[in-house]
Coordinates of C-alpha atoms and ligand atoms in Angstrom, one line a residue:
M1 CA -11.9 14.3 22.4
T2 CA -14.7 11.8 21.7
S3 CA -16.6 11.0 18.5
Y4 CA -20.0 10.8 20.3
H5 CA -22.0 13.9 20.1
L6 CA -25.3 14.5 22.0
P7 CA -27.8 14.3 19.1
D8 CA -30.4 16.7 20.2
Q9 CA -32.1 18.6 23.1
E10 CA -34.5 15.7 23.8
H11 CA -31.7 13.2 24.3
Q12 CA -29.8 15.7 26.5
Q13 CA -32.8 16.1 28.7
K14 CA -33.2 12.4 29.0
L15 CA -29.5 11.9 29.9
I16 CA -29.6 14.7 32.5
S17 CA -32.6 13.1 34.2
L18 CA -30.9 9.7 34.0
F19 CA -27.7 11.0 35.6
K20 CA -29.5 12.9 38.3
E21 CA -31.4 9.7 39.2
L22 CA -28.2 7.7 39.2
G23 CA -26.6 10.2 41.5
Q24 CA -29.3 9.8 44.0
I25 CA -28.9 6.0 44.3
K26 CA -26.9 4.7 47.2
D27 CA -24.6 1.8 46.4
L28 CA -25.1 1.8 42.7
N29 CA -24.9 -1.7 41.2
K30 CA -25.5 -3.4 37.8
K31 CA -29.1 -4.0 38.5
K32 CA -29.9 -0.5 39.7
L33 CA -28.0 1.0 36.7
A34 CA -29.9 -1.2 34.3
R35 CA -33.2 -0.1 35.8
V36 CA -32.5 3.6 35.4
V37 CA -31.1 3.2 31.9
K38 CA -34.3 1.3 30.9
K39 CA -36.4 4.1 32.4
Y40 CA -34.8 6.7 30.0
P41 CA -34.4 4.9 26.6
K42 CA -32.7 6.7 23.7
S43 CA -35.7 5.8 21.6
P44 CA -38.3 3.1 22.0
G45 CA -36.5 -0.2 22.3
D46 CA -33.0 1.4 22.1
L47 CA -31.1 2.1 25.2
F48 CA -28.0 4.2 25.8
N49 CA -24.9 2.1 26.0
K50 CA -22.0 2.5 28.5
Y51 CA -19.9 4.3 26.0
E52 CA -22.6 6.8 25.2
L53 CA -23.3 7.3 28.9
V54 CA -19.6 7.9 29.8
T55 CA -19.1 10.2 26.9
A56 CA -22.3 12.1 27.5
Y57 CA -21.5 12.4 31.2
R58 CA -18.1 13.9 30.4
Q59 CA -19.8 16.5 28.2
L60 CA -22.5 17.3 30.6
A61 CA -20.5 17.1 33.9
G62 CA -20.2 20.4 35.6
K63 CA -23.5 21.6 34.0
H64 CA -27.1 21.0 35.1
G65 CA -26.0 20.3 38.7
L66 CA -24.3 17.0 37.8
K67 CA -20.9 17.8 39.2
Q68 CA -21.5 16.5 42.7
I69 CA -22.5 13.0 41.6
Q70 CA -19.6 12.6 39.2
S71 CA -17.2 10.4 41.1
Q72 CA -19.9 7.8 42.1
V73 CA -21.3 7.5 38.6
M74 CA -18.0 7.5 36.8
R75 CA -16.5 5.0 39.2
Y76 CA -19.2 2.6 38.4
L77 CA -19.2 3.2 34.7
R78 CA -15.5 2.4 34.4
K79 CA -15.6 -1.0 32.8
K80 CA -12.2 -2.3 34.0
P81 CA -11.2 -0.3 37.0
I82 CA -8.2 -2.6 37.8
R83 CA -6.3 -1.1 34.9
T84 CA -5.7 2.2 36.6
S85 CA -6.0 1.1 40.2
S86 CA -2.2 1.6 40.6
G87 CA -2.8 5.4 40.1
V88 CA -1.3 5.5 36.7
T89 CA -2.7 4.3 33.3
P90 CA -0.3 2.0 31.5
I91 CA -0.2 2.2 27.7
T92 CA 1.8 -0.5 26.0
V93 CA 3.1 0.0 22.5
L94 CA 5.1 -2.4 20.3
T95 CA 8.1 -1.6 18.1
K96 CA 8.1 -3.0 14.5
P97 CA 9.4 -6.5 13.6
F98 CA 13.1 -6.2 13.7
P99 CA 16.2 -8.5 14.1
C100 CA 17.3 -9.3 17.6
P101 CA 20.8 -10.2 18.7
G102 CA 19.5 -13.1 20.9
K103 CA 19.2 -16.7 19.8
C104 CA 17.2 -18.0 22.8
I105 CA 15.8 -21.4 22.1
F106 CA 12.5 -20.7 23.9
C107 CA 11.8 -17.5 22.0
P108 CA 9.0 -17.6 19.4
N109 CA 9.7 -16.7 15.8
D110 CA 6.6 -15.0 14.7
I111 CA 7.6 -12.9 11.7
R112 CA 4.5 -10.8 12.0
M113 CA 5.8 -9.5 15.3
P114 CA 8.9 -8.0 16.9
K115 CA 11.0 -10.8 18.4
S116 CA 9.5 -12.7 21.3
Y117 CA 5.9 -11.6 20.7
L118 CA 3.0 -13.6 19.3
A119 CA 0.4 -12.2 16.9
D120 CA -2.4 -13.5 19.1
E121 CA -1.5 -11.5 22.1
P122 CA -4.0 -8.6 22.6
G123 CA -1.4 -5.9 22.7
A124 CA 0.4 -7.4 19.6
Q125 CA -2.9 -7.3 17.7
R126 CA -3.5 -3.7 18.5
A127 CA 0.0 -2.9 17.3
E128 CA -0.4 -4.8 14.1
R129 CA -3.7 -3.0 13.3
N130 CA -1.8 0.3 13.7
Y131 CA 1.1 -0.6 11.4
F132 CA 3.3 -0.7 14.6
D133 CA 3.2 3.1 14.3
P134 CA 3.8 4.7 17.7
Y135 CA 1.5 7.7 17.1
L136 CA -1.4 5.5 16.0
Q137 CA -0.9 3.0 18.8
T138 CA -0.7 5.7 21.5
Y139 CA -3.5 7.8 20.2
N140 CA -5.9 4.9 19.6
R141 CA -5.2 3.4 23.0
L142 CA -5.8 6.7 24.7
R143 CA -9.0 7.0 22.8
A144 CA -10.2 3.5 23.7
L145 CA -9.4 4.0 27.4
D146 CA -11.0 7.5 27.4
E147 CA -14.2 6.2 25.8
I148 CA -14.7 3.6 28.5
G149 CA -14.3 6.2 31.2
H150 CA -10.6 5.8 32.3
N151 CA -8.7 8.8 33.5
I152 CA -5.8 9.1 31.1
D153 CA -4.0 12.1 32.6
K154 CA -1.1 10.1 34.0
V155 CA 0.4 7.6 31.6
E156 CA 3.1 5.0 32.0
L157 CA 4.4 4.4 28.5
I158 CA 5.6 0.8 28.1
I159 CA 7.6 0.2 24.9
L160 CA 7.9 -3.5 24.2
G161 CA 9.4 -5.6 21.4
G162 CA 12.6 -7.5 20.9
T163 CA 15.7 -5.7 22.2
W164 CA 15.2 -2.0 22.3
S165 CA 18.9 -1.2 22.3
Y166 CA 19.3 -3.0 19.0
Y167 CA 17.0 -0.8 17.0
P168 CA 18.7 2.1 15.2
E169 CA 19.0 5.2 17.4
L170 CA 17.1 7.5 14.9
Y171 CA 14.2 5.0 14.9
Q172 CA 14.2 5.0 18.7
I173 CA 14.1 8.8 18.9
W174 CA 11.3 8.9 16.3
F175 CA 9.4 6.2 18.1
I176 CA 9.4 8.0 21.4
K177 CA 8.8 11.4 19.8
E178 CA 5.7 10.1 18.1
C179 CA 4.4 8.6 21.3
F180 CA 4.8 12.0 23.0
R181 CA 3.3 13.8 20.1
A182 CA 0.2 11.6 20.4
L183 CA -0.1 12.3 24.1
N184 CA 0.3 16.0 23.5
E185 CA -2.2 16.2 20.7
Y186 CA -4.9 14.0 22.1
G187 CA -8.1 16.0 22.6
K188 CA -6.7 18.9 20.7
K189 CA -5.5 17.8 17.3
D190 CA -5.6 14.5 15.4
S191 CA -2.8 13.6 13.0
R192 CA -3.9 10.0 12.4
N193 CA -5.3 10.6 8.9
D194 CA -2.0 12.1 7.7
I195 CA -0.1 9.1 9.0
L196 CA -2.5 6.6 7.4
K197 CA -2.1 8.4 4.1
H198 CA 1.6 8.0 4.4
Y199 CA 1.4 4.2 5.0
K200 CA -1.0 3.9 2.0
K201 CA 1.7 5.6 -0.1
M202 CA 4.3 3.3 1.2
N203 CA 2.2 0.2 0.5
K204 CA 1.7 1.4 -3.1
K205 CA 5.4 1.5 -3.6
L206 CA 6.0 -1.8 -1.9
N207 CA 3.5 -3.4 -4.2
Q208 CA 5.3 -1.9 -7.2
M209 CA 8.5 -3.3 -5.8
K210 CA 6.8 -6.7 -5.4
A211 CA 7.7 -6.6 -1.8
H212 CA 5.5 -7.6 1.2
P213 CA 3.0 -4.8 1.8
L214 CA 2.1 -3.6 5.2
S215 CA -1.4 -4.4 6.2
R216 CA -3.6 -3.4 9.1
N217 CA -5.5 -6.6 8.8
P218 CA -3.9 -9.4 11.0
E219 CA -5.8 -12.1 9.0
K220 CA -4.4 -10.9 5.7
N221 CA -0.9 -10.7 7.1
K222 CA -1.3 -14.2 8.5
Q223 CA -2.2 -15.6 5.1
D224 CA 0.4 -13.6 3.2
L225 CA 3.2 -14.8 5.4
Q226 CA 2.0 -18.3 6.1
E227 CA 4.3 -19.9 3.7
K228 CA 7.2 -17.9 5.1
K229 CA 6.4 -18.8 8.7
I230 CA 9.4 -20.3 10.4
E231 CA 8.9 -23.4 12.4
G232 CA 11.3 -24.4 15.2
K233 CA 11.6 -27.8 13.7
N234 CA 12.3 -26.5 10.2
L235 CA 14.7 -23.6 10.6
E236 CA 15.5 -23.0 7.0
K237 CA 15.9 -19.3 7.6
T238 CA 16.1 -17.6 10.9
Y239 CA 13.7 -14.9 12.2
N240 CA 16.4 -12.3 11.7
Q241 CA 17.1 -13.3 8.1
T242 CA 13.4 -13.4 7.2
I243 CA 12.7 -10.0 8.8
S244 CA 15.6 -8.4 7.0
E245 CA 14.4 -9.8 3.7
I246 CA 10.7 -8.9 4.0
Y247 CA 10.8 -5.7 6.0
T248 CA 14.2 -4.1 6.6
A249 CA 15.6 -4.4 3.1
P250 CA 12.5 -3.1 1.2
E251 CA 12.2 -0.3 3.7
K252 CA 15.7 0.8 2.9
I253 CA 15.3 0.4 -0.9
G254 CA 12.0 2.3 -0.9
G255 CA 13.4 5.0 1.4
F256 CA 10.7 4.4 4.0
D257 CA 13.2 4.2 6.9
Q258 CA 13.6 7.9 6.3
Y259 CA 10.1 8.4 7.5
Q260 CA 10.8 6.6 10.8
T261 CA 13.6 9.0 11.7
S262 CA 13.8 12.0 14.0
N263 CA 16.4 13.9 15.9
W264 CA 17.1 14.9 19.5
E265 CA 15.9 18.5 19.1
E266 CA 12.5 17.3 17.9
L267 CA 12.3 14.9 20.8
L268 CA 13.2 17.5 23.3
A269 CA 10.5 19.9 21.9
V270 CA 7.7 17.3 22.4
Q271 CA 9.0 16.4 25.8
K272 CA 8.9 20.0 26.9
I273 CA 5.3 20.3 25.8
N274 CA 4.4 17.1 27.6
E275 CA 5.7 18.6 30.9
T276 CA 2.4 20.6 31.2
A277 CA 0.2 18.6 28.8
T278 CA -3.2 17.2 29.8
Q279 CA -2.0 13.6 29.2
R280 CA 1.5 13.4 30.8
C281 CA 4.0 10.7 30.5
V282 CA 4.9 10.0 34.1
G283 CA 7.0 6.9 33.4
L284 CA 8.7 5.5 30.3
V285 CA 9.8 1.8 30.1
V286 CA 12.0 0.1 27.5
E287 CA 12.9 -3.5 27.2
T288 CA 16.4 -4.9 26.6
R289 CA 19.0 -7.6 27.3
P290 CA 21.6 -7.4 30.1
D291 CA 24.5 -7.5 27.7
N292 CA 23.1 -4.5 25.8
I293 CA 23.3 -2.3 29.0
S294 CA 26.4 -0.1 29.1
K295 CA 27.1 3.3 30.6
A296 CA 26.6 5.0 27.2
E297 CA 23.4 3.1 26.6
I298 CA 22.0 4.1 30.0
I299 CA 22.7 7.8 29.4
R300 CA 21.1 7.5 26.0
I301 CA 17.9 5.9 27.3
R302 CA 17.7 8.4 30.1
R303 CA 17.9 11.2 27.4
L304 CA 15.0 9.5 25.7
G305 CA 13.1 9.9 28.9
A306 CA 13.2 6.4 30.2
T307 CA 12.7 5.8 34.0
K308 CA 12.5 2.0 34.1
V309 CA 14.1 -0.9 32.2
Q310 CA 12.5 -4.3 31.6
I311 CA 15.4 -6.7 31.5
G312 CA 15.5 -10.4 30.8
F313 CA 17.5 -12.2 33.6
Q314 CA 15.7 -15.5 32.7
S315 CA 18.0 -17.5 34.9
L316 CA 20.8 -16.9 37.4
N317 CA 22.6 -20.1 36.5
D318 CA 25.3 -19.9 33.9
K319 CA 24.8 -23.5 32.7
V320 CA 21.1 -22.9 32.2
L321 CA 21.8 -19.6 30.3
E322 CA 24.2 -21.4 28.1
K323 CA 22.0 -24.3 27.4
N324 CA 19.2 -21.9 26.3
H325 CA 21.6 -20.0 24.0
R326 CA 21.0 -16.8 25.9
G327 CA 24.4 -15.4 24.7
H328 CA 25.3 -13.8 28.0
D329 CA 26.2 -15.0 31.5
V330 CA 25.2 -14.2 35.1
R331 CA 28.1 -11.7 35.3
A332 CA 26.5 -9.6 32.5
I333 CA 23.2 -9.5 34.6
K334 CA 25.1 -8.4 37.7
K335 CA 26.9 -5.7 35.7
A336 CA 23.7 -4.4 34.1
V337 CA 21.9 -4.3 37.5
K338 CA 24.8 -2.4 39.0
L339 CA 24.9 0.2 36.2
L340 CA 21.2 0.7 36.2
R341 CA 21.2 1.1 40.0
L342 CA 24.0 3.7 39.8
A343 CA 21.8 5.6 37.4
G344 CA 18.8 5.4 39.7
F345 CA 16.7 3.3 37.2
K346 CA 13.8 1.1 38.3
I347 CA 14.6 -2.5 37.4
H348 CA 11.8 -4.7 36.1
A349 CA 13.2 -8.2 35.6
H350 CA 11.9 -11.2 33.7
W351 CA 12.6 -14.6 35.2
M352 CA 11.7 -17.9 33.6
A353 CA 10.8 -21.2 35.3
N354 CA 11.1 -24.6 33.5
L355 CA 13.9 -23.6 31.2
Y356 CA 15.9 -26.4 29.4
G357 CA 18.5 -27.6 31.9
S358 CA 16.6 -26.6 35.1
D359 CA 14.1 -28.5 37.2
V360 CA 11.8 -27.8 40.2
S361 CA 14.5 -27.7 42.8
G362 CA 16.9 -25.8 40.5
D363 CA 14.1 -23.2 39.9
K364 CA 13.4 -22.8 43.6
K365 CA 17.1 -22.3 44.3
D366 CA 17.4 -19.8 41.5
Y367 CA 14.4 -17.8 42.7
H368 CA 15.8 -17.7 46.2
K369 CA 19.0 -16.3 44.8
L370 CA 17.1 -13.5 43.0
F371 CA 16.3 -11.8 46.3
D372 CA 19.0 -13.3 48.6
D373 CA 21.9 -12.1 46.5
K374 CA 22.4 -8.3 46.7
N375 CA 23.5 -8.3 43.1
F376 CA 19.9 -8.7 41.9
R377 CA 16.9 -7.8 44.0
P378 CA 14.7 -6.4 41.2
D379 CA 11.9 -3.8 41.9
E380 CA 9.4 -5.5 39.7
L381 CA 9.3 -9.0 38.3
K382 CA 7.5 -10.9 35.6
I383 CA 7.6 -14.7 36.0
Y384 CA 7.3 -16.5 32.7
P385 CA 7.3 -20.3 33.0
C386 CA 8.6 -21.6 29.7
S387 CA 5.8 -22.3 27.2
L388 CA 6.2 -24.7 24.3
L389 CA 5.5 -22.7 21.2
S390 CA 5.6 -24.3 17.8
S391 CA 7.8 -21.6 16.2
A392 CA 10.4 -21.7 18.9
E393 CA 13.6 -23.8 18.6
L394 CA 12.7 -25.5 21.8
M395 CA 10.2 -27.5 19.9
Q396 CA 13.1 -29.7 18.6
Y397 CA 14.2 -30.3 22.2
Y398 CA 10.7 -31.4 23.1
Q399 CA 10.4 -33.7 20.1
D400 CA 13.6 -35.5 20.8
G401 CA 12.8 -35.8 24.5
R402 CA 15.5 -33.4 25.9
W403 CA 12.9 -31.1 27.4
Q404 CA 9.4 -31.5 28.9
P405 CA 7.0 -28.8 30.1
Y406 CA 6.2 -28.9 33.8
S407 CA 3.2 -30.9 35.0
Y408 CA 0.4 -28.9 36.8
E409 CA 1.8 -30.0 40.2
E410 CA 5.4 -29.0 39.3
L411 CA 4.3 -25.6 38.1
L412 CA 2.1 -25.1 41.2
E413 CA 5.1 -26.0 43.4
V414 CA 7.5 -23.6 41.8
L415 CA 5.1 -20.7 41.5
S416 CA 3.8 -21.2 45.1
Y417 CA 7.4 -21.0 46.3
A418 CA 7.9 -17.8 44.2
L419 CA 4.8 -16.0 45.4
V420 CA 5.5 -16.7 49.0
N421 CA 9.2 -15.7 48.8
T422 CA 8.9 -12.4 47.0
P423 CA 9.8 -9.6 49.4
E424 CA 7.7 -6.6 50.3
Y425 CA 9.7 -4.2 48.1
C426 CA 9.1 -6.1 44.8
R427 CA 6.0 -6.0 42.7
L428 CA 5.1 -9.2 40.9
T429 CA 3.6 -7.7 37.7
R430 CA 3.0 -11.1 36.0
V431 CA 3.1 -14.7 37.0
I432 CA 2.1 -16.3 33.7
R433 CA 2.5 -14.9 30.2
D434 CA -0.8 -14.1 28.5
I435 CA -0.4 -16.5 25.6
S436 CA -3.4 -17.8 23.7
S437 CA -3.9 -21.6 24.5
A438 CA -3.9 -22.1 20.7
D439 CA -0.3 -21.1 20.5
I440 CA 0.9 -23.5 23.3
V441 CA 1.7 -27.0 22.0
E442 CA 1.9 -28.7 25.3
G443 CA 2.0 -27.8 29.0
N444 CA 0.1 -25.2 31.1
K445 CA -2.6 -23.3 29.1
K446 CA -4.2 -21.6 32.1
T447 CA -3.6 -17.8 32.0
N448 CA -5.2 -17.5 35.5
F449 CA -2.6 -19.6 37.1
R450 CA -1.8 -16.8 39.5
Q451 CA -5.3 -17.1 41.0
I452 CA -4.8 -20.9 41.2
V453 CA -1.6 -20.4 43.2
E454 CA -3.2 -17.7 45.4
Q455 CA -6.1 -20.0 46.2
H456 CA -3.7 -22.9 46.9
L457 CA -1.6 -20.7 49.3
D458 CA -4.8 -19.5 51.0
K459 CA -5.7 -23.1 51.8
L460 CA -2.2 -23.6 53.2
G461 CA -2.5 -20.4 55.2
Q462 CA 0.5 -18.9 53.5
K463 CA 0.6 -15.2 52.8
M464 CA 2.1 -13.1 50.0
S465 CA 3.6 -9.8 50.7
D466 CA 4.8 -8.5 47.4
I467 CA 3.5 -5.0 46.4
R468 CA 0.8 -6.2 44.1
A469 CA -0.7 -8.5 46.7
R470 CA -0.9 -5.5 49.1
E471 CA -2.1 -2.7 46.9
I472 CA -5.0 -0.7 48.4
R473 CA -6.8 -0.5 45.0
H474 CA -10.3 0.8 45.4
Q475 CA -10.6 0.2 49.1
K476 CA -11.4 3.2 51.2
F477 CA -9.4 3.6 54.4
D478 CA -9.2 5.7 57.5
E479 CA -6.4 8.2 57.0
K480 CA -5.6 8.0 60.7
A481 CA -4.9 4.3 60.5
V482 CA -2.0 4.9 58.0
Q483 CA 1.5 4.2 59.3
L484 CA 4.9 4.7 57.8
T485 CA 7.1 1.6 57.8
E486 CA 10.4 0.8 56.1
V487 CA 12.3 -2.1 54.5
T488 CA 16.1 -1.7 54.3
Y489 CA 18.2 -3.9 52.1
K490 CA 21.7 -4.0 50.7
T491 CA 22.3 -3.6 47.0
N492 CA 25.5 -4.0 44.9
I493 CA 26.1 -0.3 45.1
G494 CA 25.1 0.5 48.7
K495 CA 21.8 0.5 50.5
E496 CA 18.2 0.8 49.5
R497 CA 15.4 2.1 51.8
F498 CA 11.9 1.2 50.8
L499 CA 9.6 3.6 52.6
Q500 CA 5.9 2.7 52.6
F501 CA 2.7 4.1 54.0
V502 CA 0.5 1.1 55.0
V503 CA -2.8 0.4 56.5
P504 CA -2.4 -2.6 59.0
Q505 CA -4.8 -5.5 58.5
P506 CA -5.7 -8.0 61.2
N507 CA -3.8 -11.3 60.5
L508 CA -2.9 -10.2 57.0
P509 CA 0.0 -8.3 55.4
D510 CA -0.4 -4.6 55.6
K511 CA -2.2 -2.9 52.7
I512 CA 0.1 -0.5 50.8
V513 CA -1.1 3.1 50.1
A514 CA 2.1 4.7 48.9
F515 CA 5.8 4.0 48.6
L516 CA 9.2 5.6 47.8
R517 CA 12.4 3.8 46.7
L518 CA 15.4 5.6 48.0
S519 CA 18.9 4.5 46.8
L520 CA 21.8 5.4 49.1
P521 CA 24.9 4.6 46.9
K522 CA 28.3 4.1 48.4
E523 CA 30.0 3.7 45.0
K524 CA 31.0 6.7 42.7
P525 CA 28.3 7.1 40.0
F526 CA 29.4 7.2 36.3
I527 CA 27.0 10.1 35.7
K528 CA 28.6 13.2 37.1
E529 CA 25.5 15.0 38.1
L530 CA 24.6 12.2 40.5
E531 CA 27.8 12.6 42.6
N532 CA 27.1 12.9 46.3
S533 CA 23.4 12.2 45.7
A534 CA 20.9 10.0 47.3
V535 CA 18.5 9.0 44.6
I536 CA 14.7 8.7 44.7
R537 CA 14.1 6.0 42.1
E538 CA 10.3 5.9 42.4
I539 CA 7.4 7.4 44.2
H540 CA 4.1 5.7 43.8
V541 CA 0.7 6.6 45.4
Y542 CA -2.1 4.1 44.8
G543 CA -5.8 4.5 44.1
Q544 CA -7.8 5.1 41.0
A545 CA -6.0 7.6 38.9
V546 CA -7.1 11.0 39.9
K547 CA -7.2 14.0 37.5
I548 CA -4.1 16.1 37.9
G549 CA -4.9 18.8 40.4
K550 CA -8.2 17.3 41.7
K551 CA -8.7 15.9 45.2
D552 CA -10.7 12.7 46.0
R553 CA -11.1 12.4 49.8
Q554 CA -10.3 9.1 51.4
R555 CA -8.5 7.8 48.4
P556 CA -4.7 8.0 48.5
Q557 CA -3.8 10.1 45.6
H558 CA -3.4 13.8 46.5
L559 CA -3.7 13.2 50.2
G560 CA -0.1 14.4 50.7
F561 CA 1.6 11.0 50.9
G562 CA 4.0 11.9 48.1
T563 CA 5.1 15.1 49.9
R564 CA 5.5 13.3 53.2
L565 CA 7.6 10.5 51.6
I566 CA 9.9 13.1 49.9
Q567 CA 10.3 14.9 53.3
K568 CA 11.3 11.6 54.9
A569 CA 13.7 10.7 52.1
K570 CA 15.3 14.2 52.5
E571 CA 15.8 13.6 56.3
I572 CA 17.4 10.2 55.6
A573 CA 19.7 11.6 52.9
I574 CA 20.8 14.4 55.2
A575 CA 21.4 11.9 58.1
E576 CA 23.4 9.7 55.8
G577 CA 25.7 12.6 54.8
Y578 CA 24.6 13.2 51.2
K579 CA 24.8 16.7 49.7
K580 CA 22.0 16.3 47.2
L581 CA 18.7 14.4 46.8
A582 CA 18.2 13.5 43.1
V583 CA 15.1 12.1 41.5
I584 CA 14.8 10.1 38.2
S585 CA 11.7 11.9 37.1
G586 CA 9.5 11.1 34.2
I587 CA 8.9 13.9 31.7
G588 CA 5.4 14.4 32.9
T589 CA 6.3 14.6 36.6
R590 CA 8.9 17.4 36.2
E591 CA 6.4 20.1 37.2
Y592 CA 5.4 18.1 40.3
Y593 CA 9.0 17.9 41.5
R594 CA 9.6 21.6 40.7
K595 CA 6.8 22.4 43.0
K596 CA 8.5 20.3 45.6
D597 CA 11.7 22.4 45.4
F598 CA 13.6 20.2 43.0
K599 CA 15.7 22.0 40.4
D600 CA 16.2 20.8 36.8
G601 CA 19.6 19.1 36.1
K602 CA 20.6 17.6 32.7
L603 CA 19.1 14.2 33.2
Y604 CA 17.7 14.3 36.7
Q605 CA 16.1 16.8 39.1
F606 CA 17.8 17.8 42.4
M607 CA 17.3 19.2 45.8
I608 CA 20.4 20.6 47.5
L609 CA 20.5 19.4 51.1
D610 CA 21.4 21.9 53.8
Ligands
SF4_1 S1 16.9 -11.6 23.6 FE1 14.7 -11.7 24.1 S2 13.7 -11.2 22.1 FE2 15.8 -11.7 21.6 S3 15.8 -13.9 21.2 FE3 16.2 -13.8 23.4 S4 14.2 -13.8 24.4 FE4 13.8 -13.4 22.2

């Protein structure tokens, strides 16, 4: 599982003593850790680093009387505990550069990336270094997180890049199959070398064809493609044309697209293995446009294993959508939301402030509509204020004075309004896109703007109650203080009941420990197996991700909150007259639901209600 091996008996002895001493320390902190690490050097003048400590600890845990101190030491050694504080480890993978049907004027045209991504973004760089290969990206990310001590048992796989539904179906199946294969093989088998050999062969052929070779070196790619880079002000060729010329066409001529192809049987086989694998995919997210959502598309992505869709609303104003060349209207957004809801999907919307054609008061009105109008009401939201990027067409609008980025004060006003007016059932996953300041020509360059807004609201005595602001994270709590509360709201297909276990806080919004989204549709579903069903769209229990099957007292995972929420959902569904309770389960959660008396259907799992 790891590449670090304990070198010899002497080092092992040192590490055991080191861990034992750490285990005896109350309130371990940086200083105390450093003192103990210094006391047991690897060799004179050479100390064990965090990676070595974590890896060695994993190998030694359970032996030499170290088991009882594991959680304290491991908790401290985790470098970035925030990443898994929501109970699940997110792994983001990017699809390859590929044409997109959209022509949005704000969208960057970085031909090294799938549409809308920039090569400087950290996730994008990781993807580029892995040839955008799904297996390599997933495996290497698992390894990196594992090495710094994260628990990687429960993974939410987030597939980003352009418009997912526009990629060929066989590529989509292959992409997801390879992600699952990496999850299944991690810690048991390693196919990375075989895959790398394949890319080497492909490159040799591309060179012979005098086509653009694939490189794992972002700097080399940058130089190679510099002269082809499309600037918004000089759109000689569009992103789509360039991508087709330098990637898609040679791939076809060289027959490489055959490699990135799979079939449903192969996908089903790796999904089956993942149901009981060590690293399970508990949620799968794809990203698309509202006008690419149809009944057939929803059934297809459900077959792929998707549980959530990231979908660009961007604006709820037809004029603004038109001015930005979005290529769809608000009606398309309403329709997409309705279809996704009827299929029980979680809806993760993207909304943009400061778009061409809008202003501060227009943005506030638009944001109000997002939650006031039952046609929208997303479960999660990314707020992306429009950034001025040199490769986007918007650059022309800026240069001829048609569009200006918001001032600091204007941005603060819109985002403060948004943060305060996000309801309890929605999770604000992002407030500013993590774009390198070097890529932004003009306007806000602060990626910590969320913090700035939070501090501003704090001064004004205003509170935020969205899910992210209320997550319990690493805080311990008294189980007896936990209460079940509920938010009920109307949707465009019926009613939604958001059940939550919370810990009340004096003068502050309640902390959230666990929640369940229960959809009570009044409209006939287009998927037959959902007829007469209430649908559990999500169950989430917070706390540092806990190994499947292990208990950690006083932290919320495995304290039975999930079971209690399901029981409550069942009671509600019966009282509301439904015959079945369905769940849109992730592949890696199927076993969990089977143990909770859910039976497998074709695309969902069900409980028949008495
Ligand atoms: S649909 Fe998305 S990826 Fe495509 S151009 Fe528009 S913003 Fe960019």
